PDB file of C-alpha atoms in Angstrom:
ATOM      1  CA  MET A   1      15.123  14.098  18.691  1.00 42.00           C
ATOM      2  CA  ASN A   2      18.632  14.225  16.866  1.00 44.00           C
ATOM      3  CA  ASP A   3      18.733  14.184  13.266  1.00 45.00           C
ATOM      4  CA  ASP A   4      21.921  12.889  12.673  1.00 46.00           C
ATOM      5  CA  ARG A   5      22.740   8.871  12.976  1.00 50.00           C
ATOM      6  CA  ALA A   6      26.470   9.853  14.969  1.00 49.00           C
ATOM      7  CA  PRO A   7      25.674  10.555  18.795  1.00 49.00           C
ATOM      8  CA  ARG A   8      26.264  13.704  20.227  1.00 53.00           C
ATOM      9  CA  ARG A   9      29.450  13.876  21.361  1.00 55.00           C
ATOM     10  CA  ASP A  10      29.216  16.662  23.465  1.00 59.00           C
ATOM     11  CA  GLU A  11      27.282  14.647  25.931  1.00 65.00           C
ATOM     12  CA  ASP A  12      30.039  12.445  26.086  1.00 68.00           C
ATOM     13  CA  SER A  13      33.840  12.956  27.530  1.00 58.00           C
ATOM     14  CA  SER A  14      36.326  12.283  25.405  1.00 53.00           C
ATOM     15  CA  ALA A  15      37.616   9.440  27.666  1.00 53.00           C
ATOM     16  CA  ASP A  16      34.398   7.761  26.811  1.00 62.00           C
ATOM     17  CA  LEU A  17      34.668   7.424  23.287  1.00 66.00           C
ATOM     18  CA  GLY A  18      37.686   6.162  21.034  1.00 68.00           C
ATOM     19  CA  GLU A  19      38.629   3.752  18.328  1.00 72.00           C
ATOM     20  CA  PRO A  20      36.475   0.687  18.650  1.00 78.00           C
ATOM     21  CA  ILE A  21      33.678   2.649  20.068  1.00 82.00           C
ATOM     22  CA  LEU A  22      33.636   5.377  17.284  1.00 83.00           C
ATOM     23  CA  GLU A  23      33.548   2.490  14.474  1.00 82.00           C
ATOM     24  CA  LEU A  24      30.214   1.322  15.571  1.00 85.00           C
ATOM     25  CA  ALA A  25      28.446   4.379  14.044  1.00 84.00           C
ATOM     26  CA  ASP A  26      29.521   3.558  10.776  1.00 82.00           C
ATOM     27  CA  PHE A  27      28.798  -0.219  10.744  1.00 86.00           C
ATOM     28  CA  THR A  28      26.261  -1.841   8.855  1.00 85.00           C
ATOM     29  CA  GLU A  29      25.294  -5.157   7.272  1.00 86.00           C
ATOM     30  CA  SER A  30      23.550  -5.659   4.022  1.00 87.00           C
ATOM     31  CA  PRO A  31      19.962  -7.896   4.352  1.00 89.00           C
ATOM     32  CA  ARG A  32      20.061 -10.645   1.463  1.00 90.00           C
ATOM     33  CA  PRO A  33      19.258  -9.304  -1.663  1.00 92.00           C
ATOM     34  CA  GLY A  34      15.606  -8.805  -2.864  1.00 92.00           C
ATOM     35  CA  PHE A  35      14.831  -7.459   0.358  1.00 93.00           C
ATOM     36  CA  ALA A  36      12.962  -4.461  -0.930  1.00 93.00           C
ATOM     37  CA  GLY A  37      10.832  -7.018  -3.306  1.00 94.00           C
ATOM     38  CA  ARG A  38      10.087  -8.823   0.067  1.00 95.00           C
ATOM     39  CA  VAL A  39       8.546  -5.646   1.820  1.00 95.00           C
ATOM     40  CA  HIS A  40       6.527  -4.978  -1.334  1.00 94.00           C
ATOM     41  CA  ASN A  41       5.350  -8.522  -1.420  1.00 94.00           C
ATOM     42  CA  SER A  42       4.368  -7.967   2.703  1.00 94.00           C
ATOM     43  CA  ILE A  43       2.923  -4.303   1.663  1.00 94.00           C
ATOM     44  CA  HIS A  44       0.463  -5.991  -0.812  1.00 93.00           C
ATOM     45  CA  ARG A  45      -0.351  -9.054   1.538  1.00 94.00           C
ATOM     46  CA  ARG A  46      -1.698  -6.554   4.012  1.00 93.00           C
ATOM     47  CA  LEU A  47      -3.247  -4.437   1.067  1.00 92.00           C
ATOM     48  CA  LEU A  48      -5.204  -7.094   0.199  1.00 93.00           C
ATOM     49  CA  ALA A  49      -6.361  -8.480   3.575  1.00 93.00           C
ATOM     50  CA  SER A  50      -7.349  -4.741   4.059  1.00 90.00           C
ATOM     51  CA  ASP A  51      -9.585  -4.988   1.246  1.00 89.00           C
ATOM     52  CA  LEU A  52     -10.879  -8.268   1.870  1.00 92.00           C
ATOM     53  CA  THR A  53     -11.902  -7.010   5.908  1.00 91.00           C
ATOM     54  CA  ASP A  54     -13.601  -3.962   3.843  1.00 88.00           C
ATOM     55  CA  TYR A  55     -15.422  -6.122   1.525  1.00 87.00           C
ATOM     56  CA  ALA A  56     -16.431  -8.805   4.421  1.00 90.00           C
ATOM     57  CA  TRP A  57     -17.884  -5.789   6.649  1.00 88.00           C
ATOM     58  CA  PHE A  58     -19.241  -3.730   3.649  1.00 88.00           C
ATOM     59  CA  THR A  59     -21.339  -6.639   1.957  1.00 89.00           C
ATOM     60  CA  PRO A  60     -23.754  -7.511   4.492  1.00 89.00           C
ATOM     61  CA  ILE A  61     -24.289  -3.612   4.719  1.00 91.00           C
ATOM     62  CA  ARG A  62     -24.733  -3.587   0.845  1.00 90.00           C
ATOM     63  CA  ILE A  63     -27.491  -6.464   1.116  1.00 92.00           C
ATOM     64  CA  ILE A  64     -29.464  -5.241   3.980  1.00 93.00           C
ATOM     65  CA  ALA A  65     -29.870  -1.692   2.018  1.00 92.00           C
ATOM     66  CA  GLU A  66     -30.614  -3.567  -1.288  1.00 92.00           C
ATOM     67  CA  TYR A  67     -33.474  -5.340   0.685  1.00 90.00           C
ATOM     68  CA  LEU A  68     -34.772  -2.371   2.587  1.00 90.00           C
ATOM     69  CA  GLY A  69     -34.963  -0.413  -0.813  1.00 89.00           C
ATOM     70  CA  MET A  70     -36.767  -3.558  -2.171  1.00 88.00           C
ATOM     71  CA  LEU A  71     -39.282  -3.376   0.626  1.00 87.00           C
ATOM     72  CA  PHE A  72     -39.646   0.204  -0.337  1.00 85.00           C
ATOM     73  CA  ASP A  73     -40.417  -0.298  -3.887  1.00 84.00           C
ATOM     74  CA  VAL A  74     -42.955  -2.926  -2.982  1.00 82.00           C
ATOM     75  CA  PHE A  75     -44.847  -0.562  -0.673  1.00 79.00           C
ATOM     76  CA  ASP A  76     -44.154   2.446  -2.997  1.00 69.00           C
ATOM     77  CA  GLY A  77     -42.796   3.949  -0.470  1.00 57.00           C
ATOM     78  CA  GLN A  78     -45.790   4.968   1.140  1.00 62.00           C
ATOM     79  CA  PRO A  79     -47.232   3.863   4.522  1.00 58.00           C
ATOM     80  CA  LYS A  80     -51.006   2.287   3.893  1.00 58.00           C
ATOM     81  CA  LYS A  81     -53.725   4.133   5.712  1.00 59.00           C
ATOM     82  CA  ARG A  82     -56.291   2.521   7.620  1.00 61.00           C
ATOM     83  CA  GLY A  83     -59.304   0.858   5.820  1.00 58.00           C
ATOM     84  CA  ASP A  84     -57.759   1.179   2.387  1.00 56.00           C
ATOM     85  CA  GLY A  85     -58.726  -1.762   0.398  1.00 53.00           C
ATOM     86  CA  ASN A  86     -61.575  -2.477   2.337  1.00 53.00           C
ATOM     87  CA  ALA A  87     -65.266  -1.748   1.388  1.00 45.00           C
TER      88      ALA A  87
ATOM     89  CA  MET B   1       3.346  -3.498 -10.347  1.00 43.00           C
ATOM     90  CA  SER B   2       6.893  -1.762 -10.811  1.00 44.00           C
ATOM     91  CA  HIS B   3       9.207  -2.717  -7.978  1.00 48.00           C
ATOM     92  CA  GLN B   4      12.161  -0.523 -10.022  1.00 47.00           C
ATOM     93  CA  PRO B   5      12.758   2.576  -8.791  1.00 49.00           C
ATOM     94  CA  GLU B   6      13.923   3.307 -12.851  1.00 48.00           C
ATOM     95  CA  SER B   7      14.283   6.737 -12.968  1.00 50.00           C
ATOM     96  CA  LEU B   8      14.354   7.943  -9.470  1.00 54.00           C
ATOM     97  CA  THR B   9      17.957   6.067  -8.977  1.00 50.00           C
ATOM     98  CA  ASN B  10      19.599   6.605 -11.883  1.00 46.00           C
ATOM     99  CA  ALA B  11      20.199  10.210 -12.929  1.00 49.00           C
ATOM    100  CA  GLU B  12      18.953  11.661  -9.615  1.00 68.00           C
ATOM    101  CA  ASN B  13      19.581  11.425  -5.876  1.00 84.00           C
ATOM    102  CA  PRO B  14      16.637  13.197  -4.285  1.00 88.00           C
ATOM    103  CA  PRO B  15      16.837  13.898  -0.652  1.00 90.00           C
ATOM    104  CA  ASP B  16      14.571  11.624   1.514  1.00 89.00           C
ATOM    105  CA  GLU B  17      12.057  14.555   1.978  1.00 90.00           C
ATOM    106  CA  ASP B  18      11.353  14.542  -1.634  1.00 91.00           C
ATOM    107  CA  LEU B  19      11.290  11.013  -1.937  1.00 92.00           C
ATOM    108  CA  VAL B  20       8.397  11.114   0.912  1.00 92.00           C
ATOM    109  CA  ALA B  21       6.782  13.380  -1.011  1.00 91.00           C
ATOM    110  CA  ARG B  22       6.460  11.561  -3.948  1.00 91.00           C
ATOM    111  CA  ALA B  23       5.875   8.379  -2.223  1.00 91.00           C
ATOM    112  CA  LYS B  24       2.892  10.345  -0.817  1.00 90.00           C
ATOM    113  CA  THR B  25       1.206  11.411  -3.982  1.00 90.00           C
ATOM    114  CA  ALA B  26       2.191   8.296  -5.902  1.00 88.00           C
ATOM    115  CA  ARG B  27      -0.706   6.691  -7.375  1.00 89.00           C
ATOM    116  CA  PRO B  28      -1.701   2.949  -5.848  1.00 84.00           C
ATOM    117  CA  GLY B  29       0.833   0.665  -6.815  1.00 83.00           C
ATOM    118  CA  ASP B  30       3.342   3.256  -7.567  1.00 88.00           C
ATOM    119  CA  MET B  31       6.098   2.164  -5.370  1.00 89.00           C
ATOM    120  CA  ARG B  32       9.505   3.552  -6.915  1.00 91.00           C
ATOM    121  CA  ALA B  33      10.148   6.471  -4.407  1.00 92.00           C
ATOM    122  CA  PHE B  34       9.431   4.138  -1.655  1.00 93.00           C
ATOM    123  CA  THR B  35      11.610   1.495  -3.016  1.00 93.00           C
ATOM    124  CA  VAL B  36      14.348   4.075  -3.145  1.00 93.00           C
ATOM    125  CA  LEU B  37      14.253   5.118   0.358  1.00 94.00           C
ATOM    126  CA  ILE B  38      13.866   1.426   1.166  1.00 94.00           C
ATOM    127  CA  GLU B  39      17.104   1.228  -0.388  1.00 93.00           C
ATOM    128  CA  ARG B  40      18.999   4.133   0.878  1.00 93.00           C
ATOM    129  CA  HIS B  41      17.887   2.902   4.458  1.00 93.00           C
ATOM    130  CA  GLN B  42      17.773  -0.868   4.394  1.00 94.00           C
ATOM    131  CA  ASP B  43      21.511  -1.817   5.840  1.00 93.00           C
ATOM    132  CA  SER B  44      20.958   0.642   8.777  1.00 92.00           C
ATOM    133  CA  VAL B  45      17.772  -0.497   9.694  1.00 94.00           C
ATOM    134  CA  GLN B  46      18.588  -4.234   9.489  1.00 94.00           C
ATOM    135  CA  THR B  47      21.935  -3.929  11.460  1.00 93.00           C
ATOM    136  CA  ASN B  48      19.699  -1.777  14.308  1.00 92.00           C
ATOM    137  CA  CYS B  49      17.370  -4.344  14.207  1.00 93.00           C
ATOM    138  CA  ARG B  50      19.863  -7.239  14.606  1.00 92.00           C
ATOM    139  CA  TYR B  51      21.545  -6.052  17.155  1.00 91.00           C
ATOM    140  CA  LEU B  52      18.743  -4.478  19.354  1.00 90.00           C
ATOM    141  CA  SER B  53      16.978  -7.836  19.224  1.00 89.00           C
ATOM    142  CA  GLY B  54      20.032  -9.935  19.390  1.00 86.00           C
ATOM    143  CA  ASN B  55      18.916 -12.198  17.092  1.00 84.00           C
ATOM    144  CA  SER B  56      19.988 -12.497  13.524  1.00 83.00           C
ATOM    145  CA  ALA B  57      17.163 -14.988  12.453  1.00 85.00           C
ATOM    146  CA  ASP B  58      14.674 -12.665  13.266  1.00 89.00           C
ATOM    147  CA  ALA B  59      16.479  -8.959  12.138  1.00 92.00           C
ATOM    148  CA  GLU B  60      15.156  -9.145   8.612  1.00 92.00           C
ATOM    149  CA  ASP B  61      11.602  -9.853   9.569  1.00 93.00           C
ATOM    150  CA  LEU B  62      11.969  -6.730  12.047  1.00 95.00           C
ATOM    151  CA  ALA B  63      13.669  -4.684   9.690  1.00 95.00           C
ATOM    152  CA  GLN B  64      10.753  -5.994   6.945  1.00 95.00           C
ATOM    153  CA  GLU B  65       8.022  -4.887   9.460  1.00 96.00           C
ATOM    154  CA  VAL B  66       9.786  -1.678   9.861  1.00 96.00           C
ATOM    155  CA  PHE B  67       9.471  -0.602   6.293  1.00 96.00           C
ATOM    156  CA  VAL B  68       5.510  -1.867   6.133  1.00 96.00           C
ATOM    157  CA  ARG B  69       4.510   0.284   9.424  1.00 95.00           C
ATOM    158  CA  VAL B  70       6.570   3.166   7.662  1.00 95.00           C
ATOM    159  CA  PHE B  71       4.712   2.941   4.229  1.00 95.00           C
ATOM    160  CA  PHE B  72       1.430   2.620   6.026  1.00 94.00           C
ATOM    161  CA  ALA B  73       1.890   5.688   8.514  1.00 93.00           C
ATOM    162  CA  LEU B  74       3.552   7.900   5.468  1.00 91.00           C
ATOM    163  CA  LYS B  75       0.319   9.584   5.046  1.00 88.00           C
ATOM    164  CA  ARG B  76       0.378  10.554   8.513  1.00 89.00           C
ATOM    165  CA  PHE B  77       4.411  12.012   8.434  1.00 91.00           C
ATOM    166  CA  GLU B  78       4.323  15.634   8.763  1.00 87.00           C
ATOM    167  CA  GLY B  79       8.012  16.113   8.299  1.00 84.00           C
ATOM    168  CA  ARG B  80       8.745  17.793  11.527  1.00 87.00           C
ATOM    169  CA  SER B  81      11.543  15.750  11.824  1.00 89.00           C
ATOM    170  CA  SER B  82      13.360  14.317   9.518  1.00 91.00           C
ATOM    171  CA  PHE B  83      12.364  10.883   7.598  1.00 93.00           C
ATOM    172  CA  ARG B  84      15.833   9.373   9.213  1.00 91.00           C
ATOM    173  CA  THR B  85      14.833  10.268  12.551  1.00 91.00           C
ATOM    174  CA  TRP B  86      11.342   8.970  12.055  1.00 93.00           C
ATOM    175  CA  LEU B  87      12.419   5.978  10.664  1.00 94.00           C
ATOM    176  CA  ARG B  88      14.459   5.566  13.719  1.00 92.00           C
ATOM    177  CA  THR B  89      11.964   6.041  16.090  1.00 92.00           C
ATOM    178  CA  VAL B  90       9.532   3.487  14.387  1.00 94.00           C
ATOM    179  CA  LYS B  91      12.659   1.255  14.019  1.00 94.00           C
ATOM    180  CA  THR B  92      13.286   1.449  17.967  1.00 93.00           C
ATOM    181  CA  ASN B  93       9.729   0.987  19.281  1.00 92.00           C
ATOM    182  CA  HIS B  94       9.123  -1.780  17.403  1.00 94.00           C
ATOM    183  CA  CYS B  95      12.218  -3.553  18.375  1.00 92.00           C
ATOM    184  CA  ILE B  96      11.661  -2.654  21.596  1.00 90.00           C
ATOM    185  CA  ASN B  97       8.232  -4.229  21.828  1.00 91.00           C
ATOM    186  CA  TYR B  98       9.164  -7.390  20.169  1.00 91.00           C
ATOM    187  CA  LEU B  99      11.835  -7.291  22.868  1.00 88.00           C
ATOM    188  CA  LYS B 100       9.059  -7.063  25.542  1.00 86.00           C
ATOM    189  CA  LYS B 101       7.084  -9.413  24.064  1.00 87.00           C
ATOM    190  CA  ARG B 102       9.750 -12.165  23.906  1.00 84.00           C
ATOM    191  CA  LYS B 103      11.704 -11.534  27.073  1.00 74.00           C
ATOM    192  CA  GLY B 104       9.162  -9.667  29.376  1.00 73.00           C
ATOM    193  CA  ALA B 105       9.351  -5.890  30.656  1.00 62.00           C
ATOM    194  CA  ALA B 106      12.465  -6.730  32.684  1.00 62.00           C
ATOM    195  CA  PHE B 107      14.272  -7.400  29.503  1.00 63.00           C
ATOM    196  CA  LEU B 108      16.846  -4.756  30.620  1.00 64.00           C
ATOM    197  CA  ASP B 109      17.533  -6.125  34.026  1.00 63.00           C
ATOM    198  CA  LEU B 110      20.821  -5.241  35.186  1.00 57.00           C
ATOM    199  CA  ASP B 111      20.882  -8.001  38.035  1.00 57.00           C
ATOM    200  CA  ALA B 112      20.179 -10.721  35.471  1.00 56.00           C
ATOM    201  CA  PRO B 113      22.748 -13.441  35.378  1.00 53.00           C
ATOM    202  CA  ALA B 114      23.932 -12.805  32.088  1.00 51.00           C
ATOM    203  CA  ALA B 115      24.857  -8.937  32.856  1.00 52.00           C
ATOM    204  CA  ARG B 116      26.351  -9.754  36.220  1.00 53.00           C
ATOM    205  CA  ASP B 117      28.656 -12.438  34.387  1.00 54.00           C
ATOM    206  CA  SER B 118      29.721  -9.796  31.224  1.00 54.00           C
ATOM    207  CA  GLU B 119      33.003  -9.576  32.524  1.00 56.00           C
ATOM    208  CA  ASN B 120      33.724 -13.454  31.794  1.00 58.00           C
ATOM    209  CA  VAL B 121      32.527 -12.953  28.329  1.00 58.00           C
ATOM    210  CA  ARG B 122      34.923 -13.731  25.785  1.00 59.00           C
ATOM    211  CA  VAL B 123      35.096 -13.458  22.084  1.00 59.00           C
ATOM    212  CA  GLN B 124      36.875 -15.383  19.329  1.00 57.00           C
ATOM    213  CA  PRO B 125      39.618 -13.870  18.087  1.00 57.00           C
ATOM    214  CA  VAL B 126      39.089 -13.358  14.322  1.00 54.00           C
ATOM    215  CA  GLY B 127      42.559 -14.895  13.579  1.00 54.00           C
ATOM    216  CA  GLU B 128      44.415 -12.246  11.132  1.00 53.00           C
ATOM    217  CA  LYS B 129      47.062  -9.987  12.120  1.00 51.00           C
ATOM    218  CA  ASN B 130      46.476  -7.054   9.369  1.00 55.00           C
ATOM    219  CA  LEU B 131      42.484  -6.363   9.830  1.00 61.00           C
ATOM    220  CA  THR B 132      40.961  -6.100   6.740  1.00 75.00           C
ATOM    221  CA  ARG B 133      37.328  -4.251   6.599  1.00 74.00           C
ATOM    222  CA  GLU B 134      35.531  -7.534   6.451  1.00 78.00           C
ATOM    223  CA  THR B 135      37.449  -9.106   9.358  1.00 82.00           C
ATOM    224  CA  GLN B 136      36.744  -5.890  11.395  1.00 82.00           C
ATOM    225  CA  ARG B 137      33.091  -6.540  10.459  1.00 83.00           C
ATOM    226  CA  GLN B 138      33.174  -9.886  11.967  1.00 86.00           C
ATOM    227  CA  ARG B 139      34.829  -8.750  15.312  1.00 87.00           C
ATOM    228  CA  ILE B 140      32.227  -6.331  15.685  1.00 88.00           C
ATOM    229  CA  GLN B 141      29.291  -8.633  15.174  1.00 88.00           C
ATOM    230  CA  SER B 142      31.149 -11.320  17.684  1.00 89.00           C
ATOM    231  CA  ILE B 143      31.775  -8.708  20.127  1.00 91.00           C
ATOM    232  CA  LEU B 144      27.990  -7.467  20.119  1.00 91.00           C
ATOM    233  CA  GLY B 145      26.757 -10.735  19.874  1.00 89.00           C
ATOM    234  CA  ALA B 146      28.623 -11.746  22.895  1.00 89.00           C
ATOM    235  CA  MET B 147      27.046  -9.086  24.855  1.00 90.00           C
ATOM    236  CA  PRO B 148      24.457  -9.141  27.172  1.00 89.00           C
ATOM    237  CA  ASP B 149      21.001  -7.454  26.257  1.00 88.00           C
ATOM    238  CA  SER B 150      21.462  -4.632  29.105  1.00 89.00           C
ATOM    239  CA  LEU B 151      24.394  -3.556  27.982  1.00 91.00           C
ATOM    240  CA  ARG B 152      24.297  -4.036  24.402  1.00 92.00           C
ATOM    241  CA  ILE B 153      21.217  -2.316  23.851  1.00 92.00           C
ATOM    242  CA  PRO B 154      21.660   1.140  25.353  1.00 93.00           C
ATOM    243  CA  LEU B 155      25.085   0.753  23.574  1.00 93.00           C
ATOM    244  CA  VAL B 156      23.721   0.408  20.341  1.00 92.00           C
ATOM    245  CA  LEU B 157      21.054   3.028  20.762  1.00 93.00           C
ATOM    246  CA  ARG B 158      23.844   5.275  21.724  1.00 92.00           C
ATOM    247  CA  ASP B 159      26.590   4.741  19.673  1.00 91.00           C
ATOM    248  CA  MET B 160      24.974   3.311  16.469  1.00 91.00           C
ATOM    249  CA  ASP B 161      21.626   4.804  16.470  1.00 89.00           C
ATOM    250  CA  GLY B 162      22.913   8.293  17.574  1.00 88.00           C
ATOM    251  CA  PHE B 163      20.144   8.825  20.460  1.00 91.00           C
ATOM    252  CA  SER B 164      20.725  11.069  23.068  1.00 91.00           C
ATOM    253  CA  TYR B 165      20.784  10.090  26.631  1.00 93.00           C
ATOM    254  CA  ASP B 166      17.397  11.517  27.293  1.00 93.00           C
ATOM    255  CA  GLU B 167      15.789   9.737  24.541  1.00 91.00           C
ATOM    256  CA  ILE B 168      17.533   6.129  25.651  1.00 92.00           C
ATOM    257  CA  ALA B 169      15.986   6.828  28.737  1.00 92.00           C
ATOM    258  CA  ARG B 170      12.653   7.309  27.448  1.00 90.00           C
ATOM    259  CA  GLU B 171      12.676   4.487  25.265  1.00 87.00           C
ATOM    260  CA  LEU B 172      13.705   2.028  27.735  1.00 88.00           C
ATOM    261  CA  GLY B 173      11.760   3.289  30.456  1.00 87.00           C
ATOM    262  CA  ILE B 174      15.022   3.347  33.136  1.00 88.00           C
ATOM    263  CA  GLY B 175      16.615   6.613  34.762  1.00 91.00           C
ATOM    264  CA  LEU B 176      18.862   8.882  33.508  1.00 92.00           C
ATOM    265  CA  SER B 177      21.712   7.908  35.694  1.00 92.00           C
ATOM    266  CA  ALA B 178      20.950   4.277  34.870  1.00 91.00           C
ATOM    267  CA  THR B 179      21.294   4.949  31.318  1.00 92.00           C
ATOM    268  CA  LYS B 180      24.383   6.582  31.515  1.00 92.00           C
ATOM    269  CA  MET B 181      25.819   4.142  33.606  1.00 91.00           C
ATOM    270  CA  ARG B 182      24.710   0.930  31.275  1.00 92.00           C
ATOM    271  CA  ILE B 183      26.252   2.875  28.170  1.00 92.00           C
ATOM    272  CA  LYS B 184      29.321   3.473  30.245  1.00 91.00           C
ATOM    273  CA  ARG B 185      29.848  -0.339  31.195  1.00 91.00           C
ATOM    274  CA  GLY B 186      28.671  -1.386  27.873  1.00 92.00           C
ATOM    275  CA  ARG B 187      31.514   0.662  26.173  1.00 91.00           C
ATOM    276  CA  GLU B 188      34.144  -0.622  28.808  1.00 91.00           C
ATOM    277  CA  LEU B 189      33.107  -4.095  27.995  1.00 91.00           C
ATOM    278  CA  PHE B 190      33.037  -3.553  24.104  1.00 91.00           C
ATOM    279  CA  ARG B 191      36.463  -2.324  24.640  1.00 90.00           C
ATOM    280  CA  SER B 192      38.068  -4.945  26.826  1.00 89.00           C
ATOM    281  CA  LEU B 193      36.262  -7.445  24.476  1.00 89.00           C
ATOM    282  CA  HIS B 194      37.673  -5.439  21.729  1.00 86.00           C
ATOM    283  CA  ALA B 195      41.192  -5.659  22.962  1.00 84.00           C
ATOM    284  CA  GLY B 196      40.882  -9.364  24.132  1.00 76.00           C
ATOM    285  CA  ALA B 197      40.297  -9.934  20.377  1.00 67.00           C
ATOM    286  CA  ASP B 198      43.388  -7.902  19.409  1.00 63.00           C
ATOM    287  CA  GLU B 199      45.580 -10.033  21.933  1.00 62.00           C
ATOM    288  CA  GLY B 200      44.330 -13.422  20.227  1.00 57.00           C
ATOM    289  CA  THR B 201      45.098 -12.163  16.627  1.00 55.00           C
ATOM    290  CA  GLN B 202      48.848 -11.461  17.822  1.00 51.00           C
ATOM    291  CA  PRO B 203      51.357 -14.251  16.156  1.00 46.00           C
TER     292      PRO B 203
END
């Protein structure tokens, strides 16, 4: 890729270029004031949406993990042996 | 959340690569380095988005989205090209995808009626004999606005953005000779519209 904003002039014959064409290289327009702030707001909205999506994914997984943990606690993590509790 | 670049803009004028390094290592919420990058490149991105899309109403949204994409991709930017080159590639890809979605993959069809009729395109004269910088800017705006997509887009990529012919051919998915032909025709049309506007300003 070319690093400069100006075109590679060696690819063009001098007849191709000229006064009005060369003006295009320096032609810029400014966006409305507060452009950077609007970009920030857009980034923050995406970050918030991403956090909410993560939360929505991980909350059910956390709930299931907690539930399994409770089950293991109830049974003390040991499977019952056959005949246990019967005379 | 601080939106002000503060010390980064006042005393220093660090190169893009330093700002990228600072933005990558910044704490969450610290946007100062990235804000300087936005402010440094916003004019060229906005201008290119406007004339690649041919739609001034959508240009700012496109430019905003380019910077949002750059922000989220910044961690993956390895610095093998300059930041300006990388930004230019992100911007061009985004604008071309926008055009493809809006107009279909054949948005550069040289046989489209607008392209065939390009010789009949006219630009309103700006109405002043001695052109100020602002008047000249308005003239270029109206000339680019009057050009068909098929000639304006290659011209903008070449003469505003500085892409090589090969890069333009790749970006637009057309052959190298077709790219050169379009740029040549685009320049001819731009030049003739410019001359036409000159005649319109003669007393």
